[in-house]
């Protein structure tokens, strides 16, 4: 493929534009592996990459897209062979290195994971960075002692990471799951396994307390900010929260009491620099113990040209589930 199409973000003074353009192959620096991208996916971070002060892109122009799955077209390293199916997420992809919203990607071998057998490239991107993050969060809570009889709460429930998390929990046999959402009437929430739906607004209306009744054992949090601040006092003795997001704010208003009087644990989840073996373990888990019912996941498939519209839905907080960018 001598030429390829990609979405490119450019910045002039304070104005940021996202345009589909055609590039010669040598626009991409020659790295270890050249990949023909079959699918990418749209994550919250990709939306932030389109904002003038989103704090994601390190330089311009840049092809965004923090994840991709496809076929190796050329390899300079023995770890990958031509024709092999692969997944790449995180690290500098779509941040300071041209990313997945592109027919071609040229990447360092450390950023590329072989596609597990039994998984398609489409399924890999239905999961994408969101799936990896949901898997890491649940892996951390299981290691902490989370069991199917425990009471779980998931915030930002219609979002990518959170909806995949609810489907993993279903697969693991958890039934006492509360979904917290700003869109508590959304039909999508009914499709996601849950015992209860709680409006974000209702959670925020409750009186802020230093310690509150111990309503939940474990929390999976995409929202941060005031939502997480209100939940910490409600976590039961010895429970934990897996915190990975800031969709609702990055400030945390808390006291030390949930930690020193109830032994509550705040577990930070980062998918960007997750060590390679853990990354492989989580991807593999999606073909076995974490194998979700993909039919329950709301998935929209779009082309590069549709991406500005998708970014708008993130801005308007109407985006739900997962959006795939297809190149096949
Ligand atoms: N740490 C990591 O490695 C990592 C990896 C992936 C993602 N993340 C972060 O995790 C979060 C979720 O990512 P995602 O890709 O799943 O995003 P997403 O699909 O946009 O989901 C976020 C969800 O949060 C809720 N939400 C959005 N704005 C909100 C607000 N202002 N107040 C309260 N709730 C709000 C919405 O759900 P409802 O309308 O249903 O409430 C939304 O669907 C983001 O902050 C992202 O940056 C971190």
mmCIF file of C-alpha atoms and ligand atoms in Angstrom:
data_model
loop_
_atom_site.group_PDB
_atom_site.id
_atom_site.type_symbol
_atom_site.label_atom_id
_atom_site.label_comp_id
_atom_site.label_asym_id
_atom_site.label_seq_id
_atom_site.Cartn_x
_atom_site.Cartn_y
_atom_site.Cartn_z
ATOM 1 C CA UNK A 1 0.000 0.000 0.000
ATOM 2 C CA UNK A 2 1.894 3.056 -1.242
ATOM 3 C CA UNK A 3 -0.686 5.532 -0.038
ATOM 4 C CA UNK A 4 -3.066 5.367 2.888
ATOM 5 C CA UNK A 5 -5.899 7.356 4.399
ATOM 6 C CA UNK A 6 -5.963 8.602 7.964
ATOM 7 C CA UNK A 7 -7.639 11.157 10.190
ATOM 8 C CA UNK A 8 -5.120 13.814 11.106
ATOM 9 C CA UNK A 9 -5.341 16.385 13.888
ATOM 10 C CA UNK A 10 -3.750 19.727 13.117
ATOM 11 C CA UNK A 11 -3.465 22.827 15.279
ATOM 12 C CA UNK A 12 -3.133 26.408 14.139
ATOM 13 C CA UNK A 13 -2.928 28.939 16.944
ATOM 14 C CA UNK A 14 -5.816 27.822 19.224
ATOM 15 C CA UNK A 15 -7.846 26.095 16.488
ATOM 16 C CA UNK A 16 -7.741 22.303 16.203
ATOM 17 C CA UNK A 17 -9.027 20.513 13.086
ATOM 18 C CA UNK A 18 -9.637 16.821 12.371
ATOM 19 C CA UNK A 19 -9.518 15.964 8.648
ATOM 20 C CA UNK A 20 -9.291 12.759 6.605
ATOM 21 C CA UNK A 21 -6.224 12.974 4.351
ATOM 22 C CA UNK A 22 -4.198 10.705 2.053
ATOM 23 C CA UNK A 23 -0.524 10.178 2.902
ATOM 24 C CA UNK A 24 2.404 8.363 1.267
ATOM 25 C CA UNK A 25 3.528 5.307 3.262
ATOM 26 C CA UNK A 26 6.803 7.046 4.198
ATOM 27 C CA UNK A 27 4.800 9.610 6.208
ATOM 28 C CA UNK A 28 5.037 6.941 8.944
ATOM 29 C CA UNK A 29 8.499 6.478 10.485
ATOM 30 C CA UNK A 30 9.726 2.901 9.870
ATOM 31 C CA UNK A 31 9.288 1.070 13.195
ATOM 32 C CA UNK A 32 9.450 -2.660 14.051
ATOM 33 C CA UNK A 33 6.056 -3.652 12.671
ATOM 34 C CA UNK A 34 3.929 -2.250 9.828
ATOM 35 C CA UNK A 35 0.251 -3.106 10.350
ATOM 36 C CA UNK A 36 -2.699 -2.954 7.981
ATOM 37 C CA UNK A 37 -5.370 -1.716 10.358
ATOM 38 C CA UNK A 38 -8.697 -3.572 10.159
ATOM 39 C CA UNK A 39 -10.430 -1.934 13.131
ATOM 40 C CA UNK A 40 -9.746 0.866 15.562
ATOM 41 C CA UNK A 41 -12.082 2.101 18.297
ATOM 42 C CA UNK A 42 -13.103 5.431 19.771
ATOM 43 C CA UNK A 43 -12.244 5.994 23.413
ATOM 44 C CA UNK A 44 -12.846 9.010 25.665
ATOM 45 C CA UNK A 45 -9.152 9.857 25.331
ATOM 46 C CA UNK A 46 -9.532 10.077 21.525
ATOM 47 C CA UNK A 47 -12.264 12.653 22.021
ATOM 48 C CA UNK A 48 -9.963 14.610 24.377
ATOM 49 C CA UNK A 49 -7.291 14.462 21.635
ATOM 50 C CA UNK A 50 -9.550 16.626 19.447
ATOM 51 C CA UNK A 51 -9.861 19.421 22.026
ATOM 52 C CA UNK A 52 -7.469 22.419 21.909
ATOM 53 C CA UNK A 53 -6.720 21.941 25.634
ATOM 54 C CA UNK A 54 -7.472 18.199 25.855
ATOM 55 C CA UNK A 55 -3.968 17.496 27.165
ATOM 56 C CA UNK A 56 -3.622 14.262 25.151
ATOM 57 C CA UNK A 57 -1.646 15.014 21.966
ATOM 58 C CA UNK A 58 2.012 15.810 22.489
ATOM 59 C CA UNK A 59 2.536 17.417 19.062
ATOM 60 C CA UNK A 60 0.785 18.278 15.798
ATOM 61 C CA UNK A 61 0.023 17.144 13.156
ATOM 62 C CA UNK A 62 -0.741 13.666 14.524
ATOM 63 C CA UNK A 63 -2.944 10.728 13.607
ATOM 64 C CA UNK A 64 -4.990 9.953 16.748
ATOM 65 C CA UNK A 65 -6.532 6.608 17.752
ATOM 66 C CA UNK A 66 -5.121 4.949 20.881
ATOM 67 C CA UNK A 67 -5.833 1.392 19.762
ATOM 68 C CA UNK A 68 -6.031 -0.804 16.676
ATOM 69 C CA UNK A 69 -6.179 -4.400 15.468
ATOM 70 C CA UNK A 70 -5.057 -5.713 12.110
ATOM 71 C CA UNK A 71 -2.597 -7.789 10.081
ATOM 72 C CA UNK A 72 1.190 -7.476 9.982
ATOM 73 C CA UNK A 73 2.271 -6.287 6.506
ATOM 74 C CA UNK A 74 6.002 -6.076 7.256
ATOM 75 C CA UNK A 75 8.165 -6.914 10.266
ATOM 76 C CA UNK A 76 11.771 -6.075 11.162
ATOM 77 C CA UNK A 77 11.695 -8.271 14.285
ATOM 78 C CA UNK A 78 11.447 -12.041 14.842
ATOM 79 C CA UNK A 79 8.583 -11.660 17.336
ATOM 80 C CA UNK A 80 6.082 -10.845 14.557
ATOM 81 C CA UNK A 81 5.603 -12.370 11.117
ATOM 82 C CA UNK A 82 3.885 -11.139 7.955
ATOM 83 C CA UNK A 83 0.205 -12.109 7.962
ATOM 84 C CA UNK A 84 -0.022 -12.377 11.763
ATOM 85 C CA UNK A 85 -3.099 -10.809 13.421
ATOM 86 C CA UNK A 86 -2.244 -8.368 16.198
ATOM 87 C CA UNK A 87 -3.663 -5.850 18.694
ATOM 88 C CA UNK A 88 -1.949 -2.606 19.729
ATOM 89 C CA UNK A 89 -3.081 -0.291 22.509
ATOM 90 C CA UNK A 90 -1.747 2.464 24.728
ATOM 91 C CA UNK A 91 1.855 3.611 25.316
ATOM 92 C CA UNK A 92 2.469 6.479 22.864
ATOM 93 C CA UNK A 93 -0.033 5.270 20.258
ATOM 94 C CA UNK A 94 -2.313 8.121 19.183
ATOM 95 C CA UNK A 95 -0.653 10.427 21.728
ATOM 96 C CA UNK A 96 2.845 11.202 20.481
ATOM 97 C CA UNK A 97 3.076 8.487 17.808
ATOM 98 C CA UNK A 98 0.683 8.179 14.831
ATOM 99 C CA UNK A 99 -2.205 5.966 15.901
ATOM 100 C CA UNK A 100 -5.115 3.793 14.845
ATOM 101 C CA UNK A 101 -7.430 6.130 12.915
ATOM 102 C CA UNK A 102 -5.443 5.125 9.851
ATOM 103 C CA UNK A 103 -5.308 2.359 7.253
ATOM 104 C CA UNK A 104 -1.648 1.773 8.211
ATOM 105 C CA UNK A 105 0.245 1.897 11.495
ATOM 106 C CA UNK A 106 3.990 1.558 12.077
ATOM 107 C CA UNK A 107 4.690 0.562 15.687
ATOM 108 C CA UNK A 108 7.345 -0.557 18.150
ATOM 109 C CA UNK A 109 7.159 -4.276 18.960
ATOM 110 C CA UNK A 110 6.650 -3.566 22.678
ATOM 111 C CA UNK A 111 3.295 -1.978 21.892
ATOM 112 C CA UNK A 112 1.956 -4.950 19.907
ATOM 113 C CA UNK A 113 0.291 -8.071 21.314
ATOM 114 C CA UNK A 114 -0.573 -11.169 19.223
ATOM 115 C CA UNK A 115 -4.343 -11.529 18.770
ATOM 116 C CA UNK A 116 -5.392 -14.406 21.051
ATOM 117 C CA UNK A 117 -6.707 -17.423 19.152
ATOM 118 C CA UNK A 118 -10.493 -17.533 19.240
ATOM 119 C CA UNK A 119 -10.792 -13.735 18.998
ATOM 120 C CA UNK A 120 -11.405 -11.737 15.798
ATOM 121 C CA UNK A 121 -9.861 -8.314 15.126
ATOM 122 C CA UNK A 122 -13.404 -6.898 15.259
ATOM 123 C CA UNK A 123 -13.997 -8.376 18.725
ATOM 124 C CA UNK A 124 -10.578 -7.106 19.806
ATOM 125 C CA UNK A 125 -11.660 -3.553 19.004
ATOM 126 C CA UNK A 126 -15.183 -3.976 20.411
ATOM 127 C CA UNK A 127 -13.119 -4.365 23.572
ATOM 128 C CA UNK A 128 -10.193 -2.078 22.697
ATOM 129 C CA UNK A 129 -8.552 0.065 25.374
ATOM 130 C CA UNK A 130 -11.928 0.152 27.151
ATOM 131 C CA UNK A 131 -11.951 -3.649 27.439
ATOM 132 C CA UNK A 132 -8.329 -3.816 28.563
ATOM 133 C CA UNK A 133 -9.087 -1.229 31.263
ATOM 134 C CA UNK A 134 -12.272 -2.995 32.406
ATOM 135 C CA UNK A 135 -10.323 -6.268 32.531
ATOM 136 C CA UNK A 136 -7.519 -4.679 34.572
ATOM 137 C CA UNK A 137 -10.021 -3.145 37.011
ATOM 138 C CA UNK A 138 -11.802 -6.437 37.589
ATOM 139 C CA UNK A 139 -8.519 -8.354 37.799
ATOM 140 C CA UNK A 140 -7.363 -5.933 40.524
ATOM 141 C CA UNK A 141 -10.622 -6.292 42.492
ATOM 142 C CA UNK A 142 -10.574 -10.099 42.214
ATOM 143 C CA UNK A 143 -6.996 -10.079 43.537
ATOM 144 C CA UNK A 144 -8.308 -7.958 46.391
ATOM 145 C CA UNK A 145 -10.887 -10.607 47.342
ATOM 146 C CA UNK A 146 -13.991 -9.629 45.346
ATOM 147 C CA UNK A 147 -16.450 -12.563 45.159
ATOM 148 C CA UNK A 148 -19.777 -13.046 43.306
ATOM 149 C CA UNK A 149 -21.800 -12.574 46.521
ATOM 150 C CA UNK A 150 -20.405 -9.059 47.029
ATOM 151 C CA UNK A 151 -22.331 -5.848 46.229
ATOM 152 C CA UNK A 152 -20.812 -4.031 43.275
ATOM 153 C CA UNK A 153 -21.386 -0.555 41.891
ATOM 154 C CA UNK A 154 -20.279 0.703 38.462
ATOM 155 C CA UNK A 155 -20.301 4.415 37.563
ATOM 156 C CA UNK A 156 -20.640 5.931 34.079
ATOM 157 C CA UNK A 157 -22.535 2.765 33.225
ATOM 158 C CA UNK A 158 -23.358 3.433 29.560
ATOM 159 C CA UNK A 159 -19.695 4.221 28.822
ATOM 160 C CA UNK A 160 -17.267 1.921 27.033
ATOM 161 C CA UNK A 161 -15.165 0.705 29.981
ATOM 162 C CA UNK A 162 -18.128 0.456 32.341
ATOM 163 C CA UNK A 163 -20.437 -1.460 30.010
ATOM 164 C CA UNK A 164 -17.709 -4.012 29.297
ATOM 165 C CA UNK A 165 -17.039 -4.254 33.061
ATOM 166 C CA UNK A 166 -20.709 -5.087 33.699
ATOM 167 C CA UNK A 167 -20.595 -7.831 31.041
ATOM 168 C CA UNK A 168 -17.410 -9.348 32.519
ATOM 169 C CA UNK A 169 -19.065 -9.393 35.944
ATOM 170 C CA UNK A 170 -22.084 -11.176 34.448
ATOM 171 C CA UNK A 171 -19.756 -13.789 32.956
ATOM 172 C CA UNK A 172 -18.123 -14.249 36.383
ATOM 173 C CA UNK A 173 -21.508 -14.803 38.049
ATOM 174 C CA UNK A 174 -21.957 -11.503 39.875
ATOM 175 C CA UNK A 175 -25.620 -10.557 40.329
ATOM 176 C CA UNK A 176 -25.639 -7.769 42.952
ATOM 177 C CA UNK A 177 -24.559 -5.012 40.564
ATOM 178 C CA UNK A 178 -25.765 -1.393 40.737
ATOM 179 C CA UNK A 179 -25.286 0.682 37.586
ATOM 180 C CA UNK A 180 -24.913 4.437 38.111
ATOM 181 C CA UNK A 181 -25.771 6.552 35.078
ATOM 182 C CA UNK A 182 -26.711 10.064 34.059
ATOM 183 C CA UNK A 183 -28.994 8.411 31.471
ATOM 184 C CA UNK A 184 -30.979 6.249 33.897
ATOM 185 C CA UNK A 185 -33.829 5.923 31.376
ATOM 186 C CA UNK A 186 -31.590 4.723 28.515
ATOM 187 C CA UNK A 187 -32.803 1.416 26.974
ATOM 188 C CA UNK A 188 -29.115 0.404 26.740
ATOM 189 C CA UNK A 189 -28.912 0.204 30.543
ATOM 190 C CA UNK A 190 -31.723 -2.365 30.556
ATOM 191 C CA UNK A 191 -29.629 -4.526 28.205
ATOM 192 C CA UNK A 192 -26.667 -4.464 30.572
ATOM 193 C CA UNK A 193 -26.818 -6.965 33.446
ATOM 194 C CA UNK A 194 -27.771 -5.266 36.717
ATOM 195 C CA UNK A 195 -29.738 -5.604 39.925
ATOM 196 C CA UNK A 196 -30.421 -1.891 40.261
ATOM 197 C CA UNK A 197 -30.018 1.393 38.379
ATOM 198 C CA UNK A 198 -29.146 4.553 40.292
ATOM 199 C CA UNK A 199 -29.306 8.023 38.726
ATOM 200 C CA UNK A 200 -26.025 9.913 39.039
ATOM 201 C CA UNK A 201 -28.090 12.961 39.989
ATOM 202 C CA UNK A 202 -29.679 11.065 42.892
ATOM 203 C CA UNK A 203 -26.286 9.953 44.165
ATOM 204 C CA UNK A 204 -25.078 13.558 44.049
ATOM 205 C CA UNK A 205 -28.194 14.861 45.819
ATOM 206 C CA UNK A 206 -27.474 12.785 48.927
ATOM 207 C CA UNK A 207 -26.014 14.656 51.890
ATOM 208 C CA UNK A 208 -22.159 14.499 51.700
ATOM 209 C CA UNK A 209 -20.911 12.622 54.760
ATOM 210 C CA UNK A 210 -17.506 11.654 56.099
ATOM 211 C CA UNK A 211 -18.799 8.102 56.682
ATOM 212 C CA UNK A 212 -22.172 6.804 55.457
ATOM 213 C CA UNK A 213 -24.056 3.465 55.573
ATOM 214 C CA UNK A 214 -21.889 0.732 54.018
ATOM 215 C CA UNK A 215 -23.969 0.140 50.858
ATOM 216 C CA UNK A 216 -21.373 -1.359 48.494
ATOM 217 C CA UNK A 217 -18.413 -3.719 48.818
ATOM 218 C CA UNK A 218 -16.623 -2.843 45.580
ATOM 219 C CA UNK A 219 -16.815 0.080 43.132
ATOM 220 C CA UNK A 220 -15.671 0.286 39.497
ATOM 221 C CA UNK A 221 -15.298 3.989 38.790
ATOM 222 C CA UNK A 222 -15.115 5.750 35.420
ATOM 223 C CA UNK A 223 -16.259 9.153 36.656
ATOM 224 C CA UNK A 224 -14.032 10.359 39.504
ATOM 225 C CA UNK A 225 -14.744 13.848 40.899
ATOM 226 C CA UNK A 226 -17.778 14.376 43.105
ATOM 227 C CA UNK A 227 -19.287 10.959 42.216
ATOM 228 C CA UNK A 228 -16.288 9.058 43.583
ATOM 229 C CA UNK A 229 -16.093 11.457 46.540
ATOM 230 C CA UNK A 230 -19.695 10.532 47.498
ATOM 231 C CA UNK A 231 -19.040 6.806 47.107
ATOM 232 C CA UNK A 232 -15.904 6.402 49.231
ATOM 233 C CA UNK A 233 -17.842 6.873 52.529
ATOM 234 C CA UNK A 234 -20.353 4.180 51.408
ATOM 235 C CA UNK A 235 -17.845 1.356 50.832
ATOM 236 C CA UNK A 236 -18.015 -1.469 53.340
ATOM 237 C CA UNK A 237 -15.265 -2.530 55.715
ATOM 238 C CA UNK A 238 -12.229 -3.852 53.772
ATOM 239 C CA UNK A 239 -13.805 -3.094 50.393
ATOM 240 C CA UNK A 240 -12.160 -1.386 47.453
ATOM 241 C CA UNK A 241 -12.663 0.890 44.492
ATOM 242 C CA UNK A 242 -10.926 0.428 41.142
ATOM 243 C CA UNK A 243 -10.506 4.018 39.913
ATOM 244 C CA UNK A 244 -9.536 4.549 36.289
ATOM 245 C CA UNK A 245 -11.519 7.538 35.040
ATOM 246 C CA UNK A 246 -12.146 11.232 35.327
ATOM 247 C CA UNK A 247 -15.173 11.690 33.013
ATOM 248 C CA UNK A 248 -16.852 13.717 35.766
ATOM 249 C CA UNK A 249 -13.781 15.500 37.158
ATOM 250 C CA UNK A 250 -10.281 14.891 38.473
ATOM 251 C CA UNK A 251 -10.609 16.357 41.963
ATOM 252 C CA UNK A 252 -11.305 14.062 44.878
ATOM 253 C CA UNK A 253 -12.968 15.518 47.939
ATOM 254 C CA UNK A 254 -12.449 13.022 50.724
ATOM 255 C CA UNK A 255 -11.186 12.456 54.254
ATOM 256 C CA UNK A 256 -8.881 9.735 55.514
ATOM 257 C CA UNK A 257 -11.717 8.085 57.497
ATOM 258 C CA UNK A 258 -12.902 5.489 54.913
ATOM 259 C CA UNK A 259 -9.255 4.360 54.710
ATOM 260 C CA UNK A 260 -8.237 4.409 58.382
ATOM 261 C CA UNK A 261 -11.543 3.416 60.027
ATOM 262 C CA UNK A 262 -12.920 0.970 57.441
ATOM 263 C CA UNK A 263 -9.755 -0.253 55.696
ATOM 264 C CA UNK A 264 -11.158 0.832 52.334
ATOM 265 C CA UNK A 265 -8.668 0.566 49.468
ATOM 266 C CA UNK A 266 -8.394 2.910 46.525
ATOM 267 C CA UNK A 267 -6.848 0.911 43.667
ATOM 268 C CA UNK A 268 -5.502 2.969 40.766
ATOM 269 C CA UNK A 269 -5.882 1.414 37.313
ATOM 270 C CA UNK A 270 -3.656 2.488 34.418
ATOM 271 C CA UNK A 271 -3.886 0.755 31.050
ATOM 272 C CA UNK A 272 -1.287 2.903 29.280
ATOM 273 C CA UNK A 273 1.876 1.489 30.822
ATOM 274 C CA UNK A 274 0.572 -1.892 31.982
ATOM 275 C CA UNK A 275 3.485 -4.359 31.798
ATOM 276 C CA UNK A 276 3.402 -6.644 28.729
ATOM 277 C CA UNK A 277 2.717 -9.961 30.568
ATOM 278 C CA UNK A 278 -0.327 -8.491 32.383
ATOM 279 C CA UNK A 279 -1.569 -7.034 29.089
ATOM 280 C CA UNK A 280 -1.317 -10.462 27.421
ATOM 281 C CA UNK A 281 -2.991 -12.125 30.420
ATOM 282 C CA UNK A 282 -6.003 -9.793 30.210
ATOM 283 C CA UNK A 283 -6.392 -10.178 26.418
ATOM 284 C CA UNK A 284 -6.214 -13.951 26.835
ATOM 285 C CA UNK A 285 -8.811 -13.816 29.625
ATOM 286 C CA UNK A 286 -11.294 -12.338 27.127
ATOM 287 C CA UNK A 287 -11.297 -15.688 25.292
ATOM 288 C CA UNK A 288 -11.918 -17.591 28.511
ATOM 289 C CA UNK A 289 -13.080 -16.395 31.946
ATOM 290 C CA UNK A 290 -13.800 -12.797 30.805
ATOM 291 C CA UNK A 291 -15.481 -13.854 27.510
ATOM 292 C CA UNK A 292 -18.384 -11.427 27.369
ATOM 293 C CA UNK A 293 -21.700 -11.683 25.526
ATOM 294 C CA UNK A 294 -20.808 -9.289 22.668
ATOM 295 C CA UNK A 295 -24.498 -9.114 21.611
ATOM 296 C CA UNK A 296 -25.294 -7.122 24.753
ATOM 297 C CA UNK A 297 -22.667 -4.485 23.999
ATOM 298 C CA UNK A 298 -23.957 -1.485 22.035
ATOM 299 C CA UNK A 299 -21.584 -1.211 19.080
ATOM 300 C CA UNK A 300 -21.687 1.312 16.262
ATOM 301 C CA UNK A 301 -19.367 0.883 13.281
ATOM 302 C CA UNK A 302 -18.253 4.028 11.439
ATOM 303 C CA UNK A 303 -15.784 5.193 8.799
ATOM 304 C CA UNK A 304 -12.986 7.760 9.259
ATOM 305 C CA UNK A 305 -15.222 10.486 7.793
ATOM 306 C CA UNK A 306 -17.854 9.885 10.509
ATOM 307 C CA UNK A 307 -15.430 10.497 13.386
ATOM 308 C CA UNK A 308 -16.125 14.229 13.942
ATOM 309 C CA UNK A 309 -19.801 13.313 14.533
ATOM 310 C CA UNK A 310 -18.761 10.650 17.040
ATOM 311 C CA UNK A 311 -16.537 13.131 18.913
ATOM 312 C CA UNK A 312 -19.556 15.452 19.151
ATOM 313 C CA UNK A 313 -21.560 12.714 20.892
ATOM 314 C CA UNK A 314 -18.807 12.479 23.543
ATOM 315 C CA UNK A 315 -18.942 16.286 23.946
ATOM 316 C CA UNK A 316 -22.723 16.167 24.384
ATOM 317 C CA UNK A 317 -22.456 13.183 26.788
ATOM 318 C CA UNK A 318 -24.809 11.166 24.565
ATOM 319 C CA UNK A 319 -22.253 8.558 23.485
ATOM 320 C CA UNK A 320 -23.031 5.000 24.622
ATOM 321 C CA UNK A 321 -21.196 1.697 24.446
ATOM 322 C CA UNK A 322 -18.455 1.272 21.868
ATOM 323 C CA UNK A 323 -17.751 2.801 18.468
ATOM 324 C CA UNK A 324 -15.578 0.942 15.974
ATOM 325 C CA UNK A 325 -13.760 2.446 13.013
ATOM 326 C CA UNK A 326 -13.745 -0.155 10.241
ATOM 327 C CA UNK A 327 -11.186 -0.258 7.412
ATOM 328 C CA UNK A 328 -12.213 -3.594 5.842
HETATM 329 N N1 LIG B 1 -6.806 4.774 33.481
HETATM 330 C C1 LIG B 1 -6.825 4.302 32.240
HETATM 331 O O1 LIG B 1 -5.912 3.626 31.784
HETATM 332 C C2 LIG B 1 -8.036 4.568 31.382
HETATM 333 C C3 LIG B 1 -8.314 3.767 30.273
HETATM 334 C C4 LIG B 1 -9.511 4.005 29.568
HETATM 335 C C5 LIG B 1 -10.350 5.036 29.965
HETATM 336 N N2 LIG B 1 -9.996 5.822 31.013
HETATM 337 C C6 LIG B 1 -10.879 6.894 31.492
HETATM 338 O O2 LIG B 1 -12.060 6.263 31.962
HETATM 339 C C7 LIG B 1 -13.185 7.081 31.700
HETATM 340 C C8 LIG B 1 -14.185 6.293 30.860
HETATM 341 O O3 LIG B 1 -13.631 6.034 29.577
HETATM 342 P P1 LIG B 1 -14.575 5.512 28.393
HETATM 343 O O4 LIG B 1 -13.716 5.379 27.184
HETATM 344 O O5 LIG B 1 -15.379 4.372 28.877
HETATM 345 O O6 LIG B 1 -15.505 6.803 28.197
HETATM 346 P P2 LIG B 1 -17.028 6.908 27.824
HETATM 347 O O7 LIG B 1 -17.408 5.795 26.907
HETATM 348 O O8 LIG B 1 -17.264 8.310 27.417
HETATM 349 O O9 LIG B 1 -17.745 6.639 29.221
HETATM 350 C C9 LIG B 1 -17.752 7.571 30.272
HETATM 351 C C10 LIG B 1 -19.138 7.583 30.893
HETATM 352 O O10 LIG B 1 -19.103 8.407 32.048
HETATM 353 C C11 LIG B 1 -20.339 9.092 32.201
HETATM 354 N N3 LIG B 1 -20.050 10.527 32.197
HETATM 355 C C12 LIG B 1 -19.573 11.279 31.179
HETATM 356 N N4 LIG B 1 -19.441 12.570 31.556
HETATM 357 C C13 LIG B 1 -19.846 12.626 32.845
HETATM 358 C C14 LIG B 1 -19.954 13.684 33.788
HETATM 359 N N5 LIG B 1 -19.610 14.933 33.463
HETATM 360 N N6 LIG B 1 -20.389 13.391 35.030
HETATM 361 C C15 LIG B 1 -20.734 12.119 35.361
HETATM 362 N N7 LIG B 1 -20.673 11.076 34.493
HETATM 363 C C16 LIG B 1 -20.228 11.335 33.266
HETATM 364 C C17 LIG B 1 -21.210 8.686 31.006
HETATM 365 O O11 LIG B 1 -22.000 7.557 31.410
HETATM 366 P P3 LIG B 1 -23.513 7.719 31.925
HETATM 367 O O12 LIG B 1 -24.145 8.733 31.015
HETATM 368 O O13 LIG B 1 -24.077 6.351 31.791
HETATM 369 O O14 LIG B 1 -23.411 8.202 33.335
HETATM 370 C C18 LIG B 1 -20.206 8.210 29.979
HETATM 371 O O15 LIG B 1 -20.778 7.293 29.101
HETATM 372 C C19 LIG B 1 -12.633 8.337 31.023
HETATM 373 O O16 LIG B 1 -12.396 9.309 32.009
HETATM 374 C C20 LIG B 1 -11.321 7.857 30.418
HETATM 375 O O17 LIG B 1 -10.403 8.914 30.242
HETATM 376 C C21 LIG B 1 -8.860 5.616 31.732
#
